Short mmCIF file of C-alpha atoms in Angstrom, two decimals:
data_model
loop_
_atom_site.label_atom_id
_atom_site.label_comp_id
_atom_site.label_asym_id
_atom_site.label_seq_id
_atom_site.Cartn_x
_atom_site.Cartn_y
_atom_site.Cartn_z
CA MET A 242 0.00 0.00 0.00
CA LEU A 243 2.65 2.42 1.03
CA ASN A 244 4.58 1.73 -2.09
CA GLU A 245 1.61 2.82 -4.16
CA GLU A 246 1.88 6.31 -2.66
CA PRO A 247 3.92 8.86 -4.57
CA HIS A 248 7.24 9.68 -2.95
CA PHE A 249 8.89 13.03 -2.87
CA SER A 250 12.24 13.08 -4.51
CA LEU A 251 14.78 14.65 -2.21
CA GLN A 252 16.77 15.97 -5.16
CA ALA A 253 15.83 18.96 -7.24
CA GLU A 254 14.45 17.78 -10.57
CA PRO A 255 16.65 19.43 -13.19
CA GLN A 256 13.82 19.42 -15.72
CA GLY A 257 11.41 21.32 -13.37
CA THR A 258 10.66 25.00 -13.11
CA ARG A 259 12.68 27.37 -10.93
CA TRP A 260 10.12 27.38 -8.09
CA GLU A 261 10.02 23.56 -8.12
CA ALA A 262 13.78 23.47 -7.73
CA ILE A 263 13.58 25.90 -4.78
CA ALA A 264 10.82 23.85 -3.12
CA ALA A 265 12.95 20.71 -3.58
CA ASP A 266 15.98 22.40 -1.99
CA LEU A 267 13.95 23.58 1.00
CA ARG A 268 12.39 20.11 1.34
CA VAL A 269 15.89 18.63 1.69
CA ASP A 270 16.77 21.24 4.33
CA ILE A 271 13.61 20.41 6.29
CA VAL A 272 13.98 16.63 6.08
CA GLN A 273 17.64 16.77 7.04
CA GLY A 274 16.88 19.00 9.99
CA VAL A 275 18.65 22.15 8.76
CA PHE A 276 15.26 23.68 9.55
CA PRO A 277 13.94 21.45 12.39
CA PRO A 278 10.23 20.94 13.20
CA GLY A 279 8.73 24.02 14.81
CA SER A 280 11.44 26.37 13.60
CA ARG A 281 10.73 29.51 11.56
CA LEU A 282 12.09 29.65 8.04
CA PRO A 283 14.23 32.65 7.06
CA ASN A 284 12.04 35.51 5.85
CA GLU A 285 11.14 36.10 2.20
CA ALA A 286 13.87 38.65 1.63
CA ALA A 287 16.56 36.30 2.93
CA LEU A 288 15.33 33.34 0.90
CA ALA A 289 14.90 35.43 -2.26
CA GLU A 290 18.49 36.51 -1.79
CA ARG A 291 19.71 32.94 -1.23
CA PHE A 292 18.02 31.57 -4.34
CA GLN A 293 18.47 34.72 -6.42
CA VAL A 294 14.82 34.88 -7.41
CA ASN A 295 12.01 37.38 -7.00
CA ARG A 296 9.44 37.06 -4.22
CA HIS A 297 6.73 35.87 -6.59
CA THR A 298 8.74 32.77 -7.52
CA LEU A 299 9.59 32.17 -3.88
CA ARG A 300 5.94 32.35 -2.85
CA HIS A 301 5.11 29.75 -5.45
CA ALA A 302 7.64 27.38 -3.85
CA MET A 303 6.29 28.13 -0.35
CA GLN A 304 2.69 27.49 -1.38
CA SER A 305 3.78 24.13 -2.73
CA LEU A 306 5.53 23.22 0.56
CA ALA A 307 2.48 24.35 2.55
CA ARG A 308 0.17 22.20 0.40
CA GLU A 309 2.42 19.18 0.98
CA GLY A 310 2.35 19.77 4.73
CA PHE A 311 6.01 20.64 5.18
CA VAL A 312 5.40 24.19 6.35
CA GLN A 313 2.62 26.25 7.84
CA VAL A 314 2.13 29.97 7.26
CA ARG A 315 1.17 31.84 10.42
CA HIS A 316 0.04 35.26 9.35
CA GLY A 317 1.92 38.00 11.10
CA SER A 318 4.64 35.75 12.48
CA GLY A 319 6.12 33.91 9.49
CA THR A 320 6.41 30.49 7.90
CA PHE A 321 7.15 27.56 10.23
CA VAL A 322 8.30 23.99 9.68
CA ARG A 323 5.34 21.83 10.65
CA GLU A 324 5.67 19.57 13.65
CA LEU A 325 5.31 16.02 12.47
CA VAL A 326 2.69 14.36 14.62
CA LEU A 327 1.22 11.22 13.20
CA ASP A 328 -1.93 9.80 14.82
CA TYR A 329 -1.39 6.07 15.05
CA ALA A 330 -4.68 4.27 15.80
CA LEU A 331 -4.39 1.18 18.00
CA GLN A 332 -7.41 -0.90 17.10
CA ARG A 333 -8.60 -4.39 16.29
CA ARG A 334 -7.19 -4.05 12.79
CA THR A 335 -4.07 -2.05 13.44
CA ARG A 336 -2.33 -1.38 10.12
CA MET A 337 0.72 0.82 9.86
CA SER A 338 0.14 1.31 6.15
CA GLU A 339 -3.39 2.61 6.78
CA ASN A 340 -2.31 4.79 9.67
CA LEU A 341 0.32 6.41 7.49
CA ALA A 342 -2.08 6.80 4.58
CA GLU A 343 -4.95 8.18 6.70
CA ALA A 344 -2.65 10.79 8.16
CA GLY A 345 -2.17 12.06 4.65
CA GLU A 346 1.58 11.71 5.05
CA GLN A 347 4.03 10.43 2.54
CA GLY A 348 5.22 7.26 4.22
CA ARG A 349 7.09 4.12 3.47
CA ARG A 350 8.51 1.18 5.36
CA GLU A 351 11.83 -0.52 4.73
CA LEU A 352 13.53 -3.78 5.71
CA LEU A 353 16.63 -3.29 7.90
CA SER A 354 17.56 -6.93 8.57
CA HIS A 355 16.16 -10.45 8.85
CA SER A 356 17.35 -13.77 10.26
CA GLU A 357 16.07 -17.19 11.25
CA GLY A 358 16.44 -18.51 14.79
CA LEU A 359 14.65 -20.13 17.73
CA ALA A 360 11.63 -18.50 19.34
CA GLY A 361 13.38 -18.52 22.74
CA SER A 362 11.89 -16.86 25.78
CA LEU A 363 11.47 -13.60 23.85
CA TRP A 364 8.90 -14.83 21.31
CA ALA A 365 7.70 -18.30 22.39
CA ASN A 366 5.10 -17.05 24.81
CA ARG A 367 3.60 -14.41 22.56
CA LEU A 368 3.51 -16.66 19.47
CA ARG A 369 2.30 -19.62 21.59
CA LEU A 370 5.21 -21.74 20.38
CA SER A 371 7.82 -23.88 22.10
CA PRO A 372 11.03 -21.90 22.83
CA ARG A 373 12.77 -24.31 20.42
CA ALA A 374 10.36 -23.60 17.55
CA PRO A 375 11.93 -21.81 14.57
CA VAL A 376 10.93 -18.22 13.76
CA LEU A 377 11.86 -15.56 11.24
CA GLN A 378 12.91 -12.27 12.82
CA MET A 379 12.62 -9.04 10.87
CA SER A 380 13.65 -5.47 11.67
CA THR A 381 11.89 -2.71 9.75
CA ARG A 382 11.81 1.06 9.82
CA ALA A 383 9.03 3.43 8.82
CA LEU A 384 9.78 6.85 7.35
CA VAL A 385 7.48 9.80 6.79
CA ARG A 386 8.63 12.57 4.49
CA GLY A 387 12.04 10.88 4.49
CA ARG A 388 12.36 11.02 8.28
CA PRO A 389 12.39 7.86 10.45
CA VAL A 390 9.35 7.65 12.73
CA SER A 391 9.47 4.07 14.00
CA LEU A 392 11.53 0.90 14.32
CA CYS A 393 9.95 -2.51 14.52
CA SER A 394 11.37 -5.87 15.52
CA ALA A 395 8.97 -8.74 14.85
CA ALA A 396 8.92 -12.54 14.69
CA TYR A 397 6.95 -14.85 12.39
CA PRO A 398 6.39 -18.61 12.82
CA LEU A 399 8.30 -20.95 10.50
CA PRO A 400 7.88 -22.72 8.16
CA ARG A 401 4.51 -21.03 7.56
CA LEU A 402 5.86 -17.52 6.99
CA GLY A 403 9.36 -18.30 5.76
CA ALA A 404 8.98 -16.02 2.73
CA MET A 405 7.99 -12.91 4.76
CA ALA A 406 11.27 -11.03 4.37
CA GLN A 407 11.31 -11.41 0.59
CA ALA A 408 7.61 -10.53 0.29
CA PHE A 409 7.97 -7.51 2.56
CA ALA A 410 11.09 -6.24 0.81
CA ARG A 411 9.18 -6.33 -2.49
CA LEU A 412 5.81 -5.00 -1.26
CA GLY A 413 6.87 -2.57 1.52
CA SER A 414 3.86 -3.55 3.64
CA ILE A 415 3.40 -6.24 6.30
CA THR A 416 -0.31 -6.53 5.45
CA ALA A 417 0.41 -7.05 1.75
CA ALA A 418 3.22 -9.54 2.49
CA LEU A 419 1.04 -11.59 4.87
CA ALA A 420 -1.79 -11.61 2.32
CA GLU A 421 0.55 -12.92 -0.36
CA LEU A 422 1.51 -15.74 2.02
CA GLY A 423 -2.13 -16.68 2.59
CA VAL A 424 -2.90 -14.63 5.72
CA THR A 425 -5.69 -12.59 4.16
CA ASP A 426 -6.78 -11.03 7.45
CA TYR A 427 -5.31 -10.60 10.90
CA THR A 428 -6.34 -8.85 14.09
CA ARG A 429 -4.51 -7.53 17.09
CA GLU A 430 -4.89 -9.40 20.34
CA ARG A 431 -3.41 -6.83 22.66
CA SER A 432 -1.11 -3.83 22.75
CA VAL A 433 1.02 -2.95 25.76
CA ILE A 434 2.37 0.59 25.72
CA SER A 435 5.35 1.84 27.67
CA SER A 436 8.03 4.48 27.24
CA ARG A 437 11.76 4.77 27.77
CA LEU A 438 14.84 6.50 26.39
CA PRO A 439 16.36 4.77 23.35
CA ASN A 440 19.81 3.21 23.41
CA GLN A 441 22.47 4.64 21.08
CA GLN A 442 21.76 2.17 18.28
CA GLU A 443 18.01 2.82 18.39
CA ALA A 444 18.54 6.57 18.56
CA ASP A 445 20.84 6.44 15.53
CA ALA A 446 18.31 4.42 13.53
CA LEU A 447 15.62 6.96 14.41
CA ALA A 448 17.99 9.88 13.66
CA ARG A 449 17.30 11.35 17.07
CA PRO A 450 19.24 12.08 20.28
CA VAL A 451 19.29 9.46 23.07
CA THR A 452 17.58 12.04 25.28
CA GLN A 453 14.32 11.88 23.29
CA PRO A 454 11.84 9.23 24.56
CA VAL A 455 10.34 6.48 22.44
CA LEU A 456 6.87 4.98 22.82
CA VAL A 457 7.23 1.19 23.02
CA VAL A 458 4.31 -0.93 21.79
CA ASP A 459 4.43 -4.71 22.32
CA TYR A 460 1.83 -6.58 20.33
CA CYS A 461 0.62 -9.86 18.91
CA ASN A 462 -1.43 -10.36 15.75
CA VAL A 463 -3.51 -13.47 15.08
CA ASP A 464 -5.07 -14.86 11.89
CA ALA A 465 -8.80 -15.46 11.35
CA ALA A 466 -8.51 -18.78 13.23
CA GLY A 467 -6.86 -17.04 16.22
CA VAL A 468 -3.39 -18.48 15.49
CA PRO A 469 -0.54 -15.99 16.12
CA VAL A 470 1.13 -14.86 12.90
CA GLU A 471 3.23 -11.99 14.19
CA ALA A 472 4.60 -10.83 17.54
CA GLY A 473 6.58 -7.65 17.72
CA ARG A 474 7.78 -4.55 19.42
CA THR A 475 7.58 -1.15 17.75
CA LEU A 476 9.50 1.90 18.94
CA PHE A 477 7.84 5.16 17.89
CA ALA A 478 9.76 8.43 17.99
CA ALA A 479 7.63 10.25 20.54
CA ASP A 480 8.14 13.66 18.94
CA ALA A 481 6.61 12.38 15.70
CA VAL A 482 3.91 9.88 16.65
CA GLN A 483 1.03 9.79 19.10
CA LEU A 484 -1.14 6.71 19.68
CA THR A 485 -4.92 7.00 19.67
CA VAL A 486 -7.34 4.61 21.35
CA GLY A 487 -11.10 4.82 21.08
CA PRO A 488 -14.18 2.64 21.00
CA ASP A 489 -14.73 3.49 17.34
CA GLY A 490 -11.53 1.81 16.37
CA TRP A 491 -12.36 -1.44 18.10
CA GLU A 492 -15.98 -1.39 17.02
CA ARG A 493 -15.14 -0.62 13.41
CA SER A 494 -13.84 -4.17 12.71
CA MET B 291 -12.92 2.99 46.42
CA LEU B 292 -9.23 3.49 46.90
CA ASN B 293 -9.74 4.88 50.34
CA GLU B 294 -11.41 1.66 51.39
CA GLU B 295 -8.12 -0.20 50.78
CA PRO B 296 -5.82 -0.65 53.74
CA HIS B 297 -2.74 1.54 53.62
CA PHE B 298 0.71 0.58 54.69
CA SER B 299 2.12 2.74 57.39
CA LEU B 300 5.61 3.85 56.50
CA GLN B 301 6.61 4.01 60.15
CA ALA B 302 7.44 1.03 62.31
CA GLU B 303 4.54 0.32 64.62
CA PRO B 304 5.98 0.41 68.12
CA GLN B 305 3.29 -1.92 69.42
CA GLY B 306 4.09 -4.65 66.81
CA THR B 307 6.35 -7.66 67.03
CA ARG B 308 10.05 -7.51 66.20
CA TRP B 309 9.64 -8.96 62.70
CA GLU B 310 6.87 -6.47 61.97
CA ALA B 311 9.17 -3.61 62.92
CA ILE B 312 11.90 -4.99 60.64
CA ALA B 313 9.45 -5.35 57.75
CA ALA B 314 8.31 -1.76 58.33
CA ASP B 315 11.91 -0.48 58.31
CA LEU B 316 12.68 -2.31 55.07
CA ARG B 317 9.44 -1.05 53.53
CA VAL B 318 10.58 2.52 54.19
CA ASP B 319 13.96 1.77 52.60
CA ILE B 320 12.25 0.33 49.52
CA VAL B 321 9.68 3.11 49.12
CA GLN B 322 12.31 5.81 49.60
CA GLY B 323 14.60 4.17 47.05
CA VAL B 324 17.42 3.16 49.41
CA PHE B 325 16.85 -0.22 47.75
CA PRO B 326 15.57 0.75 44.28
CA PRO B 327 13.33 -1.45 42.09
CA GLY B 328 15.24 -4.41 40.68
CA SER B 329 18.06 -4.22 43.22
CA ARG B 330 19.08 -7.15 45.43
CA LEU B 331 18.62 -6.78 49.17
CA PRO B 332 21.64 -7.39 51.42
CA ASN B 333 21.92 -11.08 52.31
CA GLU B 334 20.39 -12.65 55.42
CA ALA B 335 23.61 -12.49 57.42
CA ALA B 336 24.02 -8.75 56.74
CA LEU B 337 20.39 -7.95 57.57
CA ALA B 338 20.43 -10.14 60.71
CA GLU B 339 23.50 -8.19 61.80
CA ARG B 340 21.87 -4.82 61.01
CA PHE B 341 18.70 -5.56 62.97
CA GLN B 342 20.42 -7.65 65.66
CA VAL B 343 17.99 -10.54 65.27
CA ASN B 344 18.29 -14.21 64.39
CA ARG B 345 17.60 -15.44 60.84
CA HIS B 346 14.27 -16.94 61.81
CA THR B 347 12.89 -13.51 62.75
CA LEU B 348 14.37 -11.97 59.63
CA ARG B 349 12.73 -14.60 57.39
CA HIS B 350 9.39 -13.81 58.97
CA ALA B 351 9.82 -10.14 57.93
CA MET B 352 10.91 -11.12 54.41
CA GLN B 353 7.94 -13.45 53.94
CA SER B 354 5.67 -10.59 54.90
CA LEU B 355 7.32 -8.22 52.36
CA ALA B 356 7.09 -10.91 49.68
CA ARG B 357 3.38 -11.46 50.38
CA GLU B 358 2.77 -7.70 50.08
CA GLY B 359 4.59 -7.63 46.73
CA PHE B 360 7.54 -5.49 47.83
CA VAL B 361 10.17 -8.16 47.22
CA GLN B 362 10.57 -11.34 45.26
CA VAL B 363 12.71 -14.29 46.34
CA ARG B 364 14.69 -15.79 43.47
CA HIS B 365 16.04 -19.10 44.71
CA GLY B 366 19.78 -19.33 44.34
CA SER B 367 20.29 -15.63 43.62
CA GLY B 368 18.73 -13.75 46.51
CA THR B 369 15.83 -11.45 47.40
CA PHE B 370 15.07 -8.61 44.98
CA VAL B 371 13.01 -5.46 45.20
CA ARG B 372 10.09 -5.98 42.83
CA GLU B 373 9.85 -3.74 39.80
CA LEU B 374 6.65 -1.77 40.07
CA VAL B 375 4.81 -2.17 36.80
CA LEU B 376 1.15 -1.43 36.92
CA ASP B 377 -1.00 -2.50 33.96
CA TYR B 378 -3.34 0.39 33.26
CA ALA B 379 -6.19 -0.70 30.96
CA LEU B 380 -7.44 1.96 28.53
CA GLN B 381 -10.99 0.95 27.77
CA ARG B 382 -14.52 2.22 27.41
CA ARG B 383 -14.87 2.38 31.17
CA THR B 384 -11.41 3.48 32.17
CA ARG B 385 -11.25 3.71 35.97
CA MET B 386 -8.05 4.47 37.81
CA SER B 387 -9.51 3.04 41.03
CA GLU B 388 -10.28 -0.28 39.31
CA ASN B 389 -6.92 -0.40 37.54
CA LEU B 390 -5.14 0.06 40.85
CA ALA B 391 -7.35 -2.47 42.60
CA GLU B 392 -7.11 -5.09 39.82
CA ALA B 393 -3.34 -4.86 39.88
CA GLY B 394 -3.52 -5.97 43.49
CA GLU B 395 -1.51 -2.95 44.53
CA GLN B 396 -2.05 -0.75 47.52
CA GLY B 397 -3.05 2.50 45.87
CA ARG B 398 -4.61 5.79 46.69
CA ARG B 399 -5.22 9.10 44.99
CA GLU B 400 -4.87 12.55 46.53
CA LEU B 401 -5.91 16.10 45.69
CA LEU B 402 -2.98 18.44 45.02
CA SER B 403 -4.84 21.62 44.08
CA HIS B 404 -8.08 22.97 42.63
CA SER B 405 -9.29 26.27 41.20
CA GLU B 406 -12.10 27.76 39.16
CA GLY B 407 -11.48 29.52 35.87
CA LEU B 408 -12.48 29.83 32.22
CA ALA B 409 -12.35 26.82 29.89
CA GLY B 410 -10.05 28.72 27.51
CA SER B 411 -8.46 27.09 24.51
CA LEU B 412 -7.08 24.29 26.70
CA TRP B 413 -10.41 22.77 27.77
CA ALA B 414 -13.19 24.37 25.66
CA ASN B 415 -12.76 22.07 22.69
CA ARG B 416 -12.59 18.86 24.64
CA LEU B 417 -15.48 19.71 26.96
CA ARG B 418 -17.48 21.15 24.01
CA LEU B 419 -17.88 24.46 25.83
CA SER B 420 -17.29 28.07 24.91
CA PRO B 421 -13.79 29.26 25.87
CA ARG B 422 -15.51 31.68 28.27
CA ALA B 423 -17.49 28.94 30.04
CA PRO B 424 -16.49 28.38 33.68
CA VAL B 425 -14.74 25.14 34.70
CA LEU B 426 -13.27 23.61 37.83
CA GLN B 427 -9.66 22.50 37.45
CA MET B 428 -8.22 19.83 39.71
CA SER B 429 -4.73 18.36 40.07
CA THR B 430 -4.45 14.93 41.61
CA ARG B 431 -1.72 12.40 42.23
CA ALA B 432 -1.93 8.63 42.48
CA LEU B 433 0.42 6.67 44.74
CA VAL B 434 1.08 2.95 44.89
CA ARG B 435 2.86 1.53 47.94
CA GLY B 436 3.55 5.13 48.95
CA ARG B 437 5.29 5.96 45.68
CA PRO B 438 3.84 8.46 43.16
CA VAL B 439 2.87 6.79 39.87
CA SER B 440 0.83 9.46 38.10
CA LEU B 441 -0.21 13.11 38.03
CA CYS B 442 -3.51 14.23 36.59
CA SER B 443 -4.78 17.65 35.62
CA ALA B 444 -8.48 17.66 34.74
CA ALA B 445 -11.35 20.10 34.15
CA TYR B 446 -15.05 19.77 35.01
CA PRO B 447 -17.92 21.91 33.70
CA LEU B 448 -19.50 24.43 36.07
CA PRO B 449 -21.94 24.83 37.69
CA ARG B 450 -22.82 21.15 37.22
CA LEU B 451 -19.74 19.74 38.93
CA GLY B 452 -18.82 22.59 41.26
CA ALA B 453 -18.58 20.27 44.28
CA MET B 454 -16.06 17.87 42.64
CA ALA B 455 -13.01 18.96 44.63
CA GLN B 456 -14.76 18.56 47.97
CA ALA B 457 -16.30 15.23 46.95
CA PHE B 458 -12.98 13.91 45.62
CA ALA B 459 -11.03 15.05 48.68
CA ARG B 460 -13.46 13.12 50.86
CA LEU B 461 -13.88 10.00 48.69
CA GLY B 462 -10.42 9.67 47.07
CA SER B 463 -11.97 8.49 43.81
CA ILE B 464 -13.13 10.39 40.71
CA THR B 465 -15.73 7.72 39.98
CA ALA B 466 -17.20 7.93 43.49
CA ALA B 467 -17.15 11.75 43.45
CA LEU B 468 -18.91 11.93 40.06
CA ALA B 469 -21.51 9.40 41.25
CA GLU B 470 -22.22 11.51 44.33
CA LEU B 471 -22.82 14.49 42.03
CA GLY B 472 -25.31 12.54 39.92
CA VAL B 473 -23.00 11.20 37.18
CA THR B 474 -23.69 7.55 37.89
CA ASP B 475 -21.85 6.31 34.80
CA TYR B 476 -19.33 7.73 32.36
CA THR B 477 -17.39 6.41 29.42
CA ARG B 478 -14.21 7.42 27.69
CA GLU B 479 -14.51 8.96 24.25
CA ARG B 480 -10.90 8.78 23.21
CA SER B 481 -7.38 8.51 24.61
CA VAL B 482 -4.38 10.06 22.90
CA ILE B 483 -1.05 8.71 24.12
CA SER B 484 2.30 10.42 23.78
CA SER B 485 5.55 10.57 25.71
CA ARG B 486 8.06 13.21 26.74
CA LEU B 487 10.47 14.07 29.51
CA PRO B 488 8.87 15.76 32.54
CA ASN B 489 9.68 19.32 33.54
CA GLN B 490 11.28 19.90 36.95
CA GLN B 491 7.98 20.48 38.73
CA GLU B 492 6.40 17.34 37.28
CA ALA B 493 9.51 15.28 38.03
CA ASP B 494 9.50 16.51 41.64
CA ALA B 495 5.83 15.63 42.07
CA LEU B 496 6.53 12.14 40.69
CA ALA B 497 9.70 11.83 42.86
CA ARG B 498 11.73 10.96 39.77
CA PRO B 499 14.60 12.49 37.79
CA VAL B 500 13.82 14.77 34.82
CA THR B 501 15.61 12.21 32.62
CA GLN B 502 12.91 9.57 33.11
CA PRO B 503 10.11 9.75 30.50
CA VAL B 504 6.41 10.06 31.30
CA LEU B 505 3.53 8.59 29.32
CA VAL B 506 1.03 11.36 28.57
CA VAL B 507 -2.64 10.40 28.14
CA ASP B 508 -5.11 13.06 27.00
CA TYR B 509 -8.71 12.02 27.42
CA CYS B 510 -12.35 13.03 27.60
CA ASN B 511 -15.09 11.28 29.57
CA VAL B 512 -18.79 11.68 28.76
CA ASP B 513 -21.93 10.87 30.74
CA ALA B 514 -24.66 8.44 29.64
CA ALA B 515 -26.17 11.17 27.43
CA GLY B 516 -22.83 11.79 25.72
CA VAL B 517 -22.23 15.13 27.48
CA PRO B 518 -18.58 15.71 28.50
CA VAL B 519 -18.10 15.60 32.27
CA GLU B 520 -14.30 15.48 32.47
CA ALA B 521 -11.37 16.32 30.22
CA GLY B 522 -7.88 15.72 31.43
CA ARG B 523 -4.26 14.88 30.96
CA THR B 524 -2.57 12.20 33.01
CA LEU B 525 1.21 11.80 33.26
CA PHE B 526 2.25 8.27 34.17
CA ALA B 527 5.77 7.53 35.45
CA ALA B 528 6.91 5.23 32.66
CA ASP B 529 9.06 3.08 34.93
CA ALA B 530 5.99 2.21 37.00
CA VAL B 531 3.02 2.06 34.62
CA GLN B 532 2.33 0.47 31.27
CA LEU B 533 -0.89 1.01 29.32
CA THR B 534 -2.79 -1.94 27.89
CA VAL B 535 -5.22 -1.83 24.98
CA GLY B 536 -7.26 -4.78 23.79
CA PRO B 537 -10.63 -5.62 22.28
CA ASP B 538 -11.73 -7.28 25.53
CA GLY B 539 -11.54 -4.00 27.34
CA TRP B 540 -13.74 -2.16 24.88
CA GLU B 541 -16.17 -5.03 24.48
CA ARG B 542 -16.51 -5.51 28.22
CA SER B 543 -18.52 -2.27 28.59
#
């Protein structure tokens, strides 16, 4: 699903117009944190000077960035980089792809690593397997507007879901990969939410300082017959994502 | 409800037996963090020496602390201070009093402050009032085994719930106070969960360092007719509380 969404190119398109090239440059500055969330962009005069264009062309670029959700014009006080807060609905059918799409954000999810091993004490209980049962472990990362927003470490029972990593790498969506492997529907049994500071490795993968908390969601998903198909732990960058819980979500099913 | 639970005294009862006095002393050390969660207590010989008692008396005190949930004996490796992790269920009928009671913990909730004011932009939207409508604001704190676990700042519409602060101070429970004021049932519309580091004042009130994240839950509760009766924000100490979300909770209603 995510892969069907258009992605912004982070490079200026050489074949575009001047204002498109300026918007692309500013997009890179925003995504890379040159202008961090909440900060005010330099004023029109300064930007017109930087790009050597008139204010009309600059405004065209700004309007484009505002439409895309990168910036917000506050009349009388300037143009600000929008805070990225994604509402992530925890419900019976919790789907990262849908949460990203419903938020109207440009999101995608990528495979960081995968390996086969034993369920062990970490996964056996949640997948209702013996600790010596084989599982596939996958680490993935979700990005919105080019910026990491979450890390996920999940396990899938083998041999049933042995082709998950390949399917996910191709489709960019857990839901689509599970469907291809015959799990046409799945529901969430339970989510347990906690919070802590990330370790250095986690902070690096999220492109954030170790002093910024993560929301930790432990979960288990089961197929239509109630058999666990996925157990995992997702770390959400708490400056970018908030979790929502409501009766509507659970009743929607 | 909470006030009906027995409370541990943090002082040794002079009229008790020797082992009761030792248990009381160790309870104070645990609650005050002399022995922090997860740490191993000094061994029997060291504690017998400290309290000048034989091991039989000491074991009696330890068994009492283990029964109360303060410590956990791990055979072969010693006696450890139990990590305090309270499962807080976010559901249609979210009740702090029930969450504390179901966790089998000794909990209570206290009034920190209250004042009357205008709803303003902070509360108007969530209580579906005009910003100039009057509300009662209340700050409360929940403690488990004498240790703060959460802070709550909530608003109640006036004049309907003008007696909330007095009722809560007397009853120690939001549910009981609302019931006394005619709100015999209420349900949660939505919870929004985020995380951040506490400011100094919040950290002090939670008796924790500013480097330890809090879980932030914004919520609104409505009466049987769907009229908002409470909007609030609760900060949970993330080392002590985890939030749970599952279909059972919402379906239980």
